XYZ file of N, CA, C and O in Angstrom:
864
model
N -91.337 -76.677 -1.103
C -90.573 -77.956 -0.341
C -91.038 -78.173 1.214
O -91.633 -77.173 1.979
N -90.493 -79.074 1.688
C -90.417 -79.322 3.161
C -90.010 -78.358 4.010
O -90.542 -77.800 4.736
N -88.819 -78.057 3.641
C -87.924 -76.878 4.289
C -88.846 -75.531 4.330
O -88.945 -74.918 5.704
N -89.280 -75.006 2.881
C -90.487 -74.069 3.209
C -91.519 -73.779 3.937
O -92.136 -72.989 4.388
N -92.150 -75.111 4.070
C -93.140 -75.477 4.724
C -92.676 -75.177 6.051
O -93.780 -74.532 6.779
N -91.740 -75.483 6.679
C -91.187 -75.452 8.017
C -90.933 -74.050 8.557
O -91.300 -73.298 9.490
N -90.246 -73.221 7.749
C -89.993 -72.082 7.744
C -91.376 -71.483 7.504
O -91.742 -70.250 8.822
N -92.558 -71.681 7.132
C -93.799 -70.752 7.120
C -94.485 -70.814 8.478
O -94.926 -70.330 9.052
N -94.242 -72.488 8.744
C -94.634 -72.321 10.215
C -94.202 -71.738 11.539
O -95.031 -71.051 12.098
N -92.843 -71.592 11.564
C -91.935 -70.744 12.329
C -92.500 -69.380 12.201
O -92.687 -68.349 13.077
N -92.288 -68.612 10.938
C -92.906 -67.696 10.667
C -94.207 -67.238 11.144
O -94.676 -65.965 11.951
N -95.366 -68.066 11.151
C -96.576 -67.927 11.693
C -96.370 -67.818 13.050
O -97.204 -67.158 13.689
N -95.885 -68.673 13.879
C -95.651 -68.780 15.137
C -95.279 -67.274 15.558
O -95.699 -67.004 16.698
N -94.523 -67.035 15.056
C -93.450 -65.760 15.621
C -94.654 -64.596 15.716
O -94.893 -63.679 16.361
N -95.334 -64.523 14.742
C -96.317 -63.317 14.519
C -97.422 -63.657 15.420
O -98.071 -62.803 16.048
N -98.013 -65.028 15.796
C -99.179 -65.142 16.492
C -98.516 -64.500 18.056
O -99.449 -63.949 18.899
N -97.393 -65.143 18.340
C -97.029 -65.065 19.403
C -96.744 -63.557 19.981
O -97.388 -62.850 20.979
N -96.123 -62.848 18.788
C -96.049 -61.203 19.456
C -97.520 -60.510 19.277
O -97.694 -59.828 19.984
N -98.628 -61.006 18.520
C -99.665 -60.174 18.752
C -100.349 -60.581 20.355
O -100.714 -59.715 20.995
N -100.313 -61.768 20.481
C -100.863 -62.271 21.575
C -100.062 -61.564 22.788
O -100.757 -61.780 23.894
N -98.855 -61.355 22.746
C -98.043 -60.806 23.950
C -98.576 -59.344 24.229
O -98.094 -59.056 25.296
N -99.065 -58.912 23.390
C -99.238 -57.569 23.400
C -100.696 -57.574 24.614
O -100.949 -56.706 25.281
N -101.231 -58.508 25.097
C -102.633 -58.785 25.778
C -101.822 -59.929 26.808
O -102.753 -59.685 27.864
N -100.604 -59.739 27.158
C -100.530 -60.727 28.225
C -99.671 -59.600 29.484
O -99.219 -58.531 29.165
N -99.593 -60.252 30.408
C -99.265 -59.491 31.667
C -97.671 -59.586 31.402
O -97.234 -60.375 30.657
N -97.036 -58.486 32.053
C -95.665 -58.290 32.135
C -95.178 -59.967 32.396
O -95.203 -60.640 33.049
N -93.790 -60.158 31.511
C -93.356 -61.639 31.439
C -92.513 -61.613 32.020
O -91.927 -60.620 32.938
N -92.059 -63.101 32.641
C -91.022 -63.154 33.421
C -89.594 -62.767 33.203
O -88.653 -62.616 33.687
N -89.442 -62.530 31.873
C -88.072 -61.753 31.125
C -87.837 -60.623 32.038
O -86.887 -60.073 32.077
N -89.304 -59.775 32.121
C -89.111 -58.529 33.163
C -88.274 -58.553 34.499
O -87.346 -57.971 34.704
N -88.571 -59.516 35.085
C -88.319 -59.805 36.276
C -86.547 -60.311 36.083
O -85.730 -60.041 36.927
N -86.291 -60.927 34.926
C -84.896 -61.451 34.925
C -84.136 -60.140 34.477
O -83.181 -60.078 35.027
N -84.780 -59.077 33.968
C -83.581 -58.206 33.152
C -83.919 -57.264 34.811
O -82.569 -56.900 34.798
N -84.667 -56.909 35.529
C -84.566 -56.162 36.643
C -83.496 -57.092 37.742
O -82.627 -56.042 38.244
N -83.643 -57.989 37.755
C -82.463 -58.815 38.485
C -81.233 -58.830 37.773
O -80.087 -58.530 38.735
N -81.144 -58.833 36.558
C -79.718 -58.655 35.842
C -79.047 -57.361 36.177
O -77.903 -56.924 36.338
N -79.930 -55.727 36.134
C -79.236 -54.955 36.251
C -78.825 -54.701 38.012
O -78.555 -53.569 38.171
N -78.960 -55.476 38.635
C -78.727 -55.797 40.122
C -77.666 -56.907 40.501
O -77.993 -57.695 41.021
N -76.523 -56.552 39.972
C -75.625 -57.604 39.856
C -75.140 -57.929 41.379
O -75.404 -57.474 42.353
N -75.000 -59.824 41.622
C -74.612 -59.991 42.588
C -75.997 -60.270 43.638
O -75.708 -60.740 44.908
N -76.843 -60.086 43.315
C -78.316 -59.946 43.984
C -78.199 -61.700 44.556
O -79.384 -62.090 45.246
N -77.607 -62.838 43.968
C -77.737 -64.056 44.230
C -77.232 -64.425 45.353
O -77.090 -65.995 45.648
N -76.138 -63.820 46.065
C -75.353 -64.036 46.884
C -75.673 -63.033 48.149
O -75.469 -61.941 48.259
N -76.225 -64.072 49.103
C -76.773 -63.161 50.656
C -75.238 -62.831 51.220
O -75.928 -61.763 52.433
N -74.001 -63.265 51.126
C -73.204 -62.486 51.828
C -72.389 -61.767 51.387
O -71.822 -60.885 51.789
N -72.712 -61.028 50.179
C -71.889 -60.264 49.260
C -73.090 -58.860 48.798
O -72.378 -58.018 48.194
N -73.950 -59.093 49.039
C -74.919 -57.834 48.368
C -76.142 -57.573 49.040
O -77.053 -58.691 49.766
N -76.528 -56.595 49.579
C -77.497 -56.174 50.298
C -78.772 -56.274 49.616
O -80.137 -55.880 50.245
N -78.824 -56.340 48.179
C -80.241 -56.428 47.296
C -80.496 -57.871 47.415
O -81.240 -58.301 46.532
N -80.050 -58.688 48.230
C -80.768 -60.312 47.952
C -82.160 -60.686 48.121
O -82.525 -61.550 47.745
N -82.513 -59.689 49.129
C -84.046 -59.587 49.512
C -84.692 -58.986 48.241
O -85.941 -59.960 47.716
N -84.106 -58.040 47.352
C -84.805 -58.198 45.890
C -85.013 -58.843 45.075
O -85.701 -59.607 44.354
N -83.331 -59.857 45.171
C -83.551 -61.071 44.037
C -84.555 -61.940 44.622
O -85.008 -62.762 43.649
N -84.693 -62.225 45.923
C -85.972 -63.211 46.340
C -87.207 -62.886 45.643
O -88.156 -63.616 45.310
N -87.375 -61.365 45.869
C -88.827 -60.919 45.435
C -88.898 -61.179 43.817
O -89.922 -61.665 43.396
N -88.108 -60.699 43.179
C -88.157 -61.178 41.473
C -88.076 -62.426 41.154
O -88.879 -62.395 40.581
N -87.242 -63.339 42.095
C -87.390 -64.596 41.903
C -89.002 -65.138 41.825
O -89.340 -66.086 41.231
N -89.738 -64.809 42.878
C -91.076 -65.211 43.297
C -92.009 -64.965 42.493
O -92.551 -65.433 41.802
N -91.857 -63.648 41.936
C -92.811 -62.922 40.857
C -92.292 -63.462 39.300
O -93.350 -63.958 39.107
N -91.284 -63.517 39.395
C -91.192 -64.278 38.054
C -91.229 -65.884 37.458
O -92.213 -66.358 36.888
N -91.376 -66.861 39.163
C -91.802 -67.791 39.103
C -92.973 -67.983 38.564
O -93.667 -68.930 38.019
N -93.946 -66.966 39.454
C -95.357 -67.282 39.490
C -96.064 -66.830 37.898
O -96.504 -67.526 37.395
N -95.258 -65.493 37.478
C -95.471 -65.249 35.816
C -95.047 -66.539 35.106
O -95.931 -66.978 33.811
N -93.761 -67.257 35.385
C -93.563 -68.418 34.488
C -94.391 -69.268 34.334
O -95.156 -69.600 33.250
N -94.949 -70.067 35.606
C -95.715 -71.106 35.577
C -97.068 -70.833 34.965
O -97.756 -71.784 34.369
N -97.402 -69.192 35.042
C -98.651 -68.886 34.516
C -98.836 -69.071 32.927
O -99.754 -69.010 32.509
N -97.708 -68.419 32.454
C -97.636 -68.424 31.016
C -97.280 -69.555 30.053
O -97.218 -69.307 29.001
N -96.718 -70.612 30.618
C -95.809 -71.465 29.653
C -97.111 -72.361 28.865
O -96.919 -72.834 28.293
N -98.319 -72.036 29.718
C -99.604 -72.974 28.918
C -99.753 -72.089 27.510
O -100.209 -72.647 26.680
N -98.950 -70.757 27.376
C -99.505 -70.028 26.078
C -98.690 -71.182 24.995
O -99.163 -71.102 23.714
N -97.415 -71.348 25.398
C -96.545 -72.296 24.489
C -97.368 -73.011 23.553
O -97.343 -73.743 22.637
N -97.911 -74.097 24.489
C -98.992 -75.255 23.921
C -100.170 -74.883 23.413
O -100.052 -75.198 22.023
N -100.504 -73.720 23.436
C -102.140 -73.529 22.876
C -101.674 -72.768 21.685
O -102.145 -72.850 20.608
N -100.076 -72.157 21.251
C -99.864 -71.471 20.570
C -99.653 -72.451 19.123
O -99.795 -72.393 18.140
N -98.903 -73.407 19.847
C -98.742 -74.714 18.949
C -99.954 -75.292 18.275
O -100.012 -75.498 17.186
N -101.192 -75.625 19.459
C -102.400 -76.282 18.749
C -102.960 -75.221 17.950
O -103.540 -75.874 16.800
N -103.165 -74.018 17.892
C -103.621 -72.960 17.154
C -102.815 -72.687 15.636
O -103.666 -73.139 14.805
N -101.207 -72.916 15.716
C -100.839 -73.162 14.439
C -101.350 -74.338 13.491
O -101.280 -74.641 12.472
N -101.254 -75.771 14.471
C -101.821 -76.890 13.825
C -103.057 -76.585 13.068
O -103.061 -77.210 11.948
N -104.014 -76.119 13.687
C -105.409 -76.159 13.277
C -105.485 -75.264 12.196
O -106.126 -75.437 11.273
N -104.917 -74.104 12.287
C -104.637 -72.805 11.376
C -104.409 -74.005 9.796
O -104.812 -73.639 8.996
N -103.287 -74.790 10.294
C -102.223 -75.010 9.025
C -102.989 -76.355 8.433
O -103.111 -76.072 6.887
N -103.614 -77.160 9.119
C -104.714 -78.010 8.808
C -105.793 -77.245 7.786
O -106.048 -77.995 6.944
N -106.506 -76.356 8.383
C -107.580 -75.945 7.484
C -107.306 -74.979 6.377
O -107.693 -75.022 5.406
N -105.592 -74.481 6.231
C -105.044 -74.460 4.881
C -105.094 -75.433 3.941
O -104.362 -75.296 2.822
N -105.129 -76.527 4.283
C -104.498 -77.875 3.552
C -103.149 -77.890 3.011
O -102.637 -78.798 2.255
N -102.643 -77.679 4.454
C -100.938 -78.026 4.730
C -100.585 -79.337 4.760
O -99.372 -79.879 4.565
N -101.632 -80.570 5.119
C -101.773 -81.778 5.091
C -100.736 -82.110 6.415
O -100.793 -81.185 7.507
N -100.236 -83.201 6.419
C -99.831 -83.875 7.696
C -98.597 -83.113 8.378
O -98.699 -83.451 9.496
N -97.923 -82.650 7.501
C -96.641 -81.758 8.390
C -97.364 -80.816 9.273
O -96.397 -80.335 10.184
N -98.477 -80.551 9.310
C -99.266 -79.410 10.188
C -99.298 -79.690 11.208
O -98.713 -78.760 12.471
N -98.670 -81.058 11.785
C -99.021 -81.607 13.335
C -97.502 -81.490 13.836
O -97.279 -81.157 14.647
N -96.445 -81.026 13.058
C -95.136 -81.430 13.522
C -94.592 -80.670 14.804
O -93.922 -80.889 15.156
N -95.191 -79.406 14.501
C -94.373 -78.394 15.129
C -94.804 -78.278 16.790
O -94.263 -78.048 17.619
N -95.924 -79.082 17.031
C -96.229 -79.185 18.176
C -95.491 -79.716 18.984
O -95.381 -79.209 20.574
N -94.953 -80.778 19.115
C -94.001 -81.318 19.840
C -92.763 -80.024 20.492
O -92.596 -80.085 21.517
N -92.172 -79.528 19.673
C -91.436 -78.421 19.614
C -91.726 -77.448 20.809
O -90.895 -76.951 21.589
N -93.240 -77.139 20.491
C -93.719 -76.104 21.636
C -93.464 -76.765 23.252
O -93.034 -76.094 23.978
N -94.458 -78.202 23.138
C -94.142 -78.569 24.285
C -92.718 -78.850 25.052
O -92.452 -78.867 26.455
N -91.655 -79.328 24.386
C -90.537 -79.972 25.003
C -89.706 -78.599 25.158
O -89.477 -78.395 26.350
N -90.066 -77.576 24.455
C -89.025 -76.038 24.926
C -89.822 -75.557 26.154
O -89.163 -75.002 27.199
N -90.911 -75.449 26.342
C -91.860 -75.301 27.574
C -91.503 -76.030 28.584
O -91.267 -75.768 29.818
N -91.415 -77.737 28.540
C -91.180 -78.479 29.956
C -89.625 -77.906 30.032
O -89.767 -78.281 30.982
N -88.804 -78.193 29.114
C -87.547 -78.096 29.596
C -87.359 -76.462 30.221
O -86.242 -76.592 31.388
N -88.085 -75.458 29.862
C -87.603 -74.390 30.218
C -88.113 -74.362 32.096
O -87.630 -74.213 32.942
N -89.366 -75.103 32.185
C -89.969 -75.141 33.557
C -89.221 -76.426 34.087
O -88.998 -75.939 35.803
N -88.361 -77.269 33.642
C -87.713 -77.809 34.586
C -86.297 -77.366 34.812
O -86.073 -77.217 36.250
N -85.830 -76.297 34.254
C -84.664 -75.596 34.648
C -85.270 -74.818 35.890
O -84.562 -74.455 36.751
N -86.439 -74.162 35.642
C -86.728 -73.204 36.558
C -86.652 -73.968 38.048
O -86.467 -73.373 38.838
N -87.778 -75.077 37.849
C -88.013 -75.876 38.779
C -86.452 -76.226 39.565
O -86.394 -76.349 40.745
N -85.526 -76.478 39.035
C -84.154 -77.120 39.517
C -83.714 -75.901 40.104
O -83.029 -76.338 40.833
N -83.859 -74.784 39.476
C -83.107 -73.750 40.119
C -83.436 -73.180 41.528
O -82.937 -72.844 42.427
N -85.076 -73.437 41.594
C -85.630 -73.090 42.646
C -85.369 -74.221 43.708
O -85.032 -73.547 45.176
N -84.966 -75.518 43.465
C -84.422 -76.503 44.364
C -83.254 -75.913 44.955
O -82.535 -76.288 46.085
N -82.311 -75.533 44.042
C -80.756 -75.174 44.330
C -80.780 -73.636 44.629
O -79.594 -73.133 44.592
N -81.821 -73.287 45.069
C -81.715 -72.078 45.534
C -80.879 -71.446 46.765
O -80.136 -70.433 46.708
N -80.441 -72.537 47.845
C -79.238 -72.266 48.613
C -77.820 -72.569 47.927
O -76.822 -72.787 48.986
N -77.886 -73.046 46.876
C -76.708 -73.212 46.335
C -76.410 -72.364 45.121
O -76.490 -72.783 44.313
N -75.658 -71.186 45.534
C -75.684 -70.272 44.108
C -75.067 -70.681 42.897
O -75.557 -70.068 41.794
N -74.256 -71.559 43.033
C -73.525 -71.887 41.636
C -74.309 -72.585 40.944
O -74.064 -72.123 40.090
N -75.086 -73.624 41.882
C -75.847 -74.284 40.927
C -77.233 -73.493 40.424
O -77.590 -73.684 38.851
N -77.795 -72.584 41.623
C -78.792 -71.965 40.805
C -78.901 -71.125 40.021
O -79.624 -71.196 38.781
N -77.826 -70.241 39.676
C -77.593 -69.481 38.668
C -77.511 -69.874 37.382
O -77.335 -69.311 36.170
N -76.763 -71.184 37.700
C -76.465 -72.010 36.125
C -77.733 -72.631 35.922
O -77.983 -72.689 34.356
N -78.658 -72.873 36.675
C -79.795 -73.242 36.049
C -80.333 -72.466 35.620
O -81.305 -72.529 34.461
N -80.691 -71.355 35.920
C -81.693 -70.196 35.582
C -80.964 -69.864 34.051
O -81.790 -69.110 33.300
N -79.446 -69.918 33.874
C -79.168 -69.308 32.827
C -79.687 -70.379 31.603
O -79.790 -70.179 30.615
N -79.189 -71.724 31.737
C -80.012 -72.930 31.108
C -81.574 -72.379 30.739
O -81.846 -72.955 29.745
N -82.239 -72.096 31.774
C -83.793 -71.859 31.314
C -84.068 -70.388 30.411
O -84.726 -70.787 29.903
N -82.832 -69.701 30.464
C -82.943 -68.648 29.656
C -82.680 -68.877 28.161
O -83.302 -68.598 27.102
N -81.498 -69.844 28.103
C -81.043 -70.145 26.828
C -82.174 -70.968 26.237
O -82.071 -71.086 24.984
N -82.923 -72.282 27.024
C -83.762 -73.132 26.212
C -85.106 -72.300 25.727
O -85.530 -72.929 24.693
N -85.203 -71.147 25.987
C -86.171 -70.511 24.954
C -85.815 -69.145 24.303
O -86.965 -68.280 23.706
N -84.687 -69.227 24.031
C -84.410 -68.022 23.264
C -84.097 -68.354 21.869
O -83.748 -67.891 20.869
N -84.095 -69.409 21.452
C -83.957 -70.295 20.045
C -84.881 -69.153 19.231
O -84.507 -69.060 18.043
N -85.955 -69.005 19.182
C -86.773 -68.302 18.297
C -86.237 -67.030 18.248
O -86.201 -66.611 17.114
N -86.061 -66.278 19.233
C -85.057 -65.043 18.587
C -83.856 -65.458 17.504
O -83.808 -64.764 16.420
N -82.937 -66.339 17.882
C -81.888 -66.700 17.353
C -82.056 -67.036 15.555
O -81.783 -66.788 14.685
N -83.632 -67.838 15.575
C -84.093 -68.383 14.743
C -84.499 -67.237 13.446
O -84.542 -67.032 12.214
N -84.557 -66.251 14.142
C -85.244 -65.256 12.916
C -83.879 -64.609 12.297
O -84.287 -63.381 11.164
N -82.773 -64.859 12.477
C -81.610 -64.425 12.027
C -81.628 -64.920 10.044
O -80.876 -64.104 9.592
N -82.497 -65.917 10.421
C -82.887 -66.522 8.698
C -83.268 -65.330 7.995
O -83.157 -65.641 6.661
N -83.662 -64.190 8.390
C -84.517 -62.908 7.834
C -83.460 -62.312 6.970
O -83.630 -62.005 6.297
N -82.266 -62.266 7.817
C -81.078 -61.310 7.711
C -79.892 -62.119 6.397
O -79.318 -61.596 5.879
N -79.946 -63.643 6.705
C -79.379 -64.271 6.100
C -79.633 -65.293 5.439
O -79.839 -66.952 5.606
N -80.983 -64.949 4.101
C -81.580 -65.851 3.760
C -80.967 -67.080 2.707
O -81.702 -68.238 2.420
N -79.606 -66.892 2.545
C -78.795 -67.782 1.599
C -78.552 -68.477 2.797
O -77.841 -69.705 2.161
N -78.406 -68.682 3.690
C -77.617 -69.998 4.492
C -78.787 -71.004 4.463
O -79.826 -70.950 4.891
N -78.220 -72.073 3.833
C -79.210 -73.362 4.114
C -79.484 -73.845 5.606
O -78.834 -73.415 6.567
N -80.589 -74.480 5.645
C -81.013 -75.067 6.928
C -81.060 -74.081 8.107
O -80.400 -74.765 9.165
N -81.733 -73.182 8.235
C -81.690 -72.060 9.349
C -81.895 -72.951 10.604
O -82.041 -72.452 11.642
N -83.235 -73.862 10.408
C -83.461 -74.825 11.577
C -82.395 -75.435 12.656
O -82.445 -75.736 13.525
N -81.455 -75.638 11.558
C -79.970 -76.280 12.273
C -79.161 -74.925 12.568
O -78.508 -74.969 13.935
N -78.790 -74.238 11.641
C -77.641 -73.124 11.934
C -78.139 -72.121 12.750
O -77.147 -71.453 13.741
N -79.241 -71.555 12.850
C -79.595 -70.957 13.890
C -80.166 -70.822 15.014
O -80.044 -70.845 16.069
N -81.304 -72.073 14.817
C -82.148 -72.525 15.988
C -81.194 -73.614 16.777
O -81.876 -73.535 18.128
N -80.579 -74.028 16.453
C -79.515 -74.959 17.167
C -78.209 -74.484 17.558
O -77.859 -74.586 18.391
N -77.585 -74.554 16.190
C -75.833 -74.286 16.589
C -75.884 -72.772 17.330
O -74.850 -72.919 18.120
N -76.370 -71.463 16.178
C -76.016 -70.590 17.564
C -76.762 -70.361 18.463
O -75.997 -69.843 19.604
N -77.922 -70.833 18.714
C -78.688 -70.532 19.933
C -77.703 -71.452 21.239
O -77.460 -71.064 22.207
N -77.382 -73.118 20.794
C -76.758 -73.606 21.912
C -75.386 -73.521 21.879
O -74.377 -73.648 22.919
N -74.820 -72.200 20.900
C -73.386 -72.192 21.552
C -73.267 -71.082 22.524
O -71.894 -70.879 23.105
N -74.389 -70.746 23.074
C -74.580 -70.138 24.366
C -73.988 -71.047 25.537
O -73.228 -70.623 26.363
N -74.789 -71.982 25.304
C -73.909 -73.017 26.301
C -72.570 -73.523 26.385
O -72.028 -73.180 27.291
N -72.000 -73.388 25.194
C -70.492 -73.802 24.987
C -69.657 -72.344 25.318
O -68.987 -72.744 25.859
N -70.256 -71.165 25.210
C -69.405 -70.210 26.000
C -69.517 -70.466 27.134
O -68.807 -69.772 27.646
N -70.705 -70.348 27.609
C -70.828 -70.835 28.989
C -69.532 -71.788 29.651
O -69.077 -71.565 30.866
N -69.525 -72.528 29.168
C -68.688 -73.714 29.447
C -67.161 -72.946 29.419
O -66.445 -73.123 30.406
N -66.904 -72.576 28.620
C -65.713 -71.829 28.474
C -65.321 -70.992 29.368
O -64.223 -70.727 30.048
N -66.305 -70.055 29.491
C -66.328 -68.971 30.702
C -65.741 -69.751 31.965
O -64.998 -68.920 32.978
N -66.528 -70.923 32.208
C -66.412 -71.712 33.319
C -65.215 -72.266 33.669
O -64.675 -71.891 34.647
N -64.706 -72.636 32.448
C -63.412 -73.456 32.624
C -62.203 -72.302 32.965
O -61.425 -72.652 33.770
N -62.491 -71.059 32.049
C -61.214 -70.101 32.465
C -61.298 -69.390 33.859
O -60.217 -69.010 34.281
N -62.509 -68.934 34.257
C -62.749 -68.364 35.346
C -62.734 -69.321 36.614
O -61.957 -69.018 37.127
N -63.177 -70.495 36.779
C -63.035 -71.321 37.989
C -62.272 -72.326 37.857
O -62.364 -73.296 38.874
N -61.655 -72.814 36.732
C -60.858 -73.590 36.354
C -61.500 -75.375 35.992
O -60.910 -75.919 35.871
N -62.992 -75.022 36.177
C -63.376 -76.526 35.701
C -64.988 -75.896 35.151
O -65.425 -74.823 35.988
N -65.796 -76.685 34.740
C -67.020 -76.689 34.216
C -67.754 -77.078 35.581
O -67.754 -78.546 35.643
N -68.788 -76.492 35.774
C -69.514 -76.906 37.012
C -70.332 -77.924 36.463
O -71.171 -78.015 35.359
N -70.948 -79.076 37.406
C -71.357 -80.022 37.003
C -72.806 -79.629 36.332
O -73.371 -80.526 35.193
N -73.605 -78.832 36.822
C -74.940 -78.654 36.647
C -74.825 -78.022 35.146
O -75.662 -78.340 34.347
N -73.818 -77.010 34.808
C -73.911 -76.436 33.354
C -73.256 -77.769 32.533
O -73.989 -77.772 31.731
N -72.361 -78.257 32.970
C -72.143 -79.341 31.984
C -73.056 -80.200 31.616
O -73.135 -80.762 30.162
N -73.438 -80.876 32.520
C -74.415 -82.250 32.294
C -75.558 -81.720 31.675
O -76.288 -82.397 30.705
N -76.022 -80.785 32.034
C -77.246 -80.225 31.624
C -77.302 -79.772 30.496
O -78.254 -79.673 29.548
N -76.404 -78.773 30.123
C -76.060 -78.238 29.033
C -75.899 -79.086 28.064
O -76.281 -79.311 26.908
N -75.312 -80.408 28.130
C -74.751 -81.325 27.168
C -76.401 -82.205 26.873
O -76.397 -82.170 25.785
N -77.127 -81.851 27.877
C -78.284 -82.927 27.690
C -79.285 -81.983 26.828
O -79.992 -82.327 25.837
N -79.168 -80.675 26.823
C -80.035 -79.588 25.808
C -79.470 -79.478 24.422
O -80.421 -80.099 23.647
N -78.093 -79.666 24.233
C -77.491 -79.504 23.048
C -78.196 -81.317 22.309
O -78.635 -81.024 21.514
N -78.254 -82.469 23.136
C -78.491 -83.458 22.544
C -79.831 -83.527 22.206
O -80.124 -84.129 21.035
N -80.764 -83.188 23.368
C -82.134 -83.206 22.996
C -82.419 -82.670 21.676
O -83.337 -82.614 20.926
N -82.076 -81.038 21.757
C -82.197 -80.194 20.652
C -81.883 -80.919 19.232
O -82.469 -80.817 18.244
N -80.731 -81.348 19.166
C -80.262 -82.260 17.949
C -80.825 -83.130 17.395
O -81.068 -83.537 16.480
N -81.568 -84.080 18.331
C -82.368 -85.199 18.317
C -83.599 -84.859 17.599
O -84.179 -85.253 16.724
N -84.119 -83.494 18.149
C -85.556 -83.223 17.651
C -85.217 -82.634 16.217
O -86.209 -82.788 15.514
N -84.157 -82.018 15.460
C -83.788 -81.818 14.201
C -83.716 -83.289 13.168
O -83.998 -83.020 12.567
N -83.117 -84.137 14.100
C -82.716 -85.510 13.141
C -84.146 -85.792 12.745
O -84.424 -86.323 11.814
N -85.137 -86.100 14.078
C -86.340 -86.847 13.752
C -87.264 -86.024 13.261
O -88.766 -86.318 13.150
N -87.415 -84.681 13.305
C -88.454 -83.677 12.938
C -89.151 -84.242 12.019
O -88.738 -84.172 10.684
N -90.435 -84.357 11.897
C -91.348 -84.444 10.759
C -90.934 -86.008 10.176
O -91.718 -86.547 9.142
N -90.666 -86.692 11.123
C -90.475 -88.335 10.744
C -92.071 -89.017 11.099
O -92.704 -88.330 11.745
N -92.192 -90.569 10.601
C -93.568 -90.928 10.843
C -93.851 -90.913 12.481
O -95.013 -90.532 12.622
N -92.956 -91.308 13.296
C -93.451 -91.363 14.661
C -93.423 -90.340 15.088
O -94.379 -89.943 16.355
N -92.767 -88.962 14.582
C -92.933 -87.732 15.211
C -94.121 -87.126 14.664
O -95.157 -86.556 16.045
N -94.647 -87.756 13.815
C -95.973 -87.103 13.573
C -97.045 -87.855 14.345
O -98.366 -87.297 14.746
N -96.656 -89.336 14.417
C -98.055 -89.607 15.079
C -97.852 -89.431 16.701
O -99.115 -89.430 17.260
N -96.766 -88.985 17.051
C -96.884 -88.289 18.497
C -97.584 -87.005 18.515
O -98.818 -86.798 19.561
N -97.073 -86.110 17.489
C -97.698 -84.868 17.614
C -99.376 -84.945 17.266
O -100.091 -84.554 18.167
N -99.853 -86.160 16.432
C -101.302 -86.419 16.205
C -101.926 -86.602 17.812
O -103.159 -86.019 17.970
N -100.928 -87.408 18.436
C -102.062 -87.781 19.234
C -102.019 -86.876 20.428
O -103.161 -86.690 21.391
N -100.848 -85.821 20.693
C -100.983 -84.647 21.378
C -102.164 -83.954 21.342
O -103.004 -83.523 21.969
N -102.149 -83.518 20.001
C -103.255 -82.884 19.463
C -104.730 -83.219 19.740
O -105.482 -82.470 19.986
N -104.633 -84.516 19.569
C -106.119 -84.995 19.875
C -106.408 -84.895 21.082
O -107.571 -84.667 21.762
N -105.397 -84.873 22.456
C -105.844 -84.539 23.930
C -106.013 -83.291 24.160
O -106.947 -83.117 24.532
N -105.407 -82.276 23.150
C -105.522 -80.891 23.660
C -106.988 -80.226 23.074
O -107.198 -79.606 23.538
């Protein structure tokens, strides 16, 4: 069925990414982790480690922009492989998702950089950048709960984007209101990913994917 083919695509992508990651330089996630264990580093007025935050930010940004091209070429590799295995037109469909995830991630990193002098906005854009690339990890829950139908919806969208809703609730409870950067851009992420699920593998989706694949 179409659903089984989609799951096969994602399984293959995850395995390829794991193997290729062994040969990559330390990722931006390491910089985020190091920043995370130094709480308060995003506020120059309250933390003496602000300089460390700046250094980690610069390193993470450089690694980020260097490595995002992997997402696109992982998608191209999967399309080529699945076409060679005779899976047909559906082989093209995953390519757009690779590009949109990478593009949104880079967008939020860029917005975070532009808002680096506005700590409230900066840290929320960086949070969204992290959430937007976590969906493959959430999608792996399908291995532990195989009986749940449409894991591409419940794990890759609903569970993944629940972090945004959780952040909204935290902002409202903690600060009395949801910060505009988190509210509007978080809503944009939810709508964009929901739209992808709705139109995935449609005729126009495949046509766009084919065009991108031809360019690559």
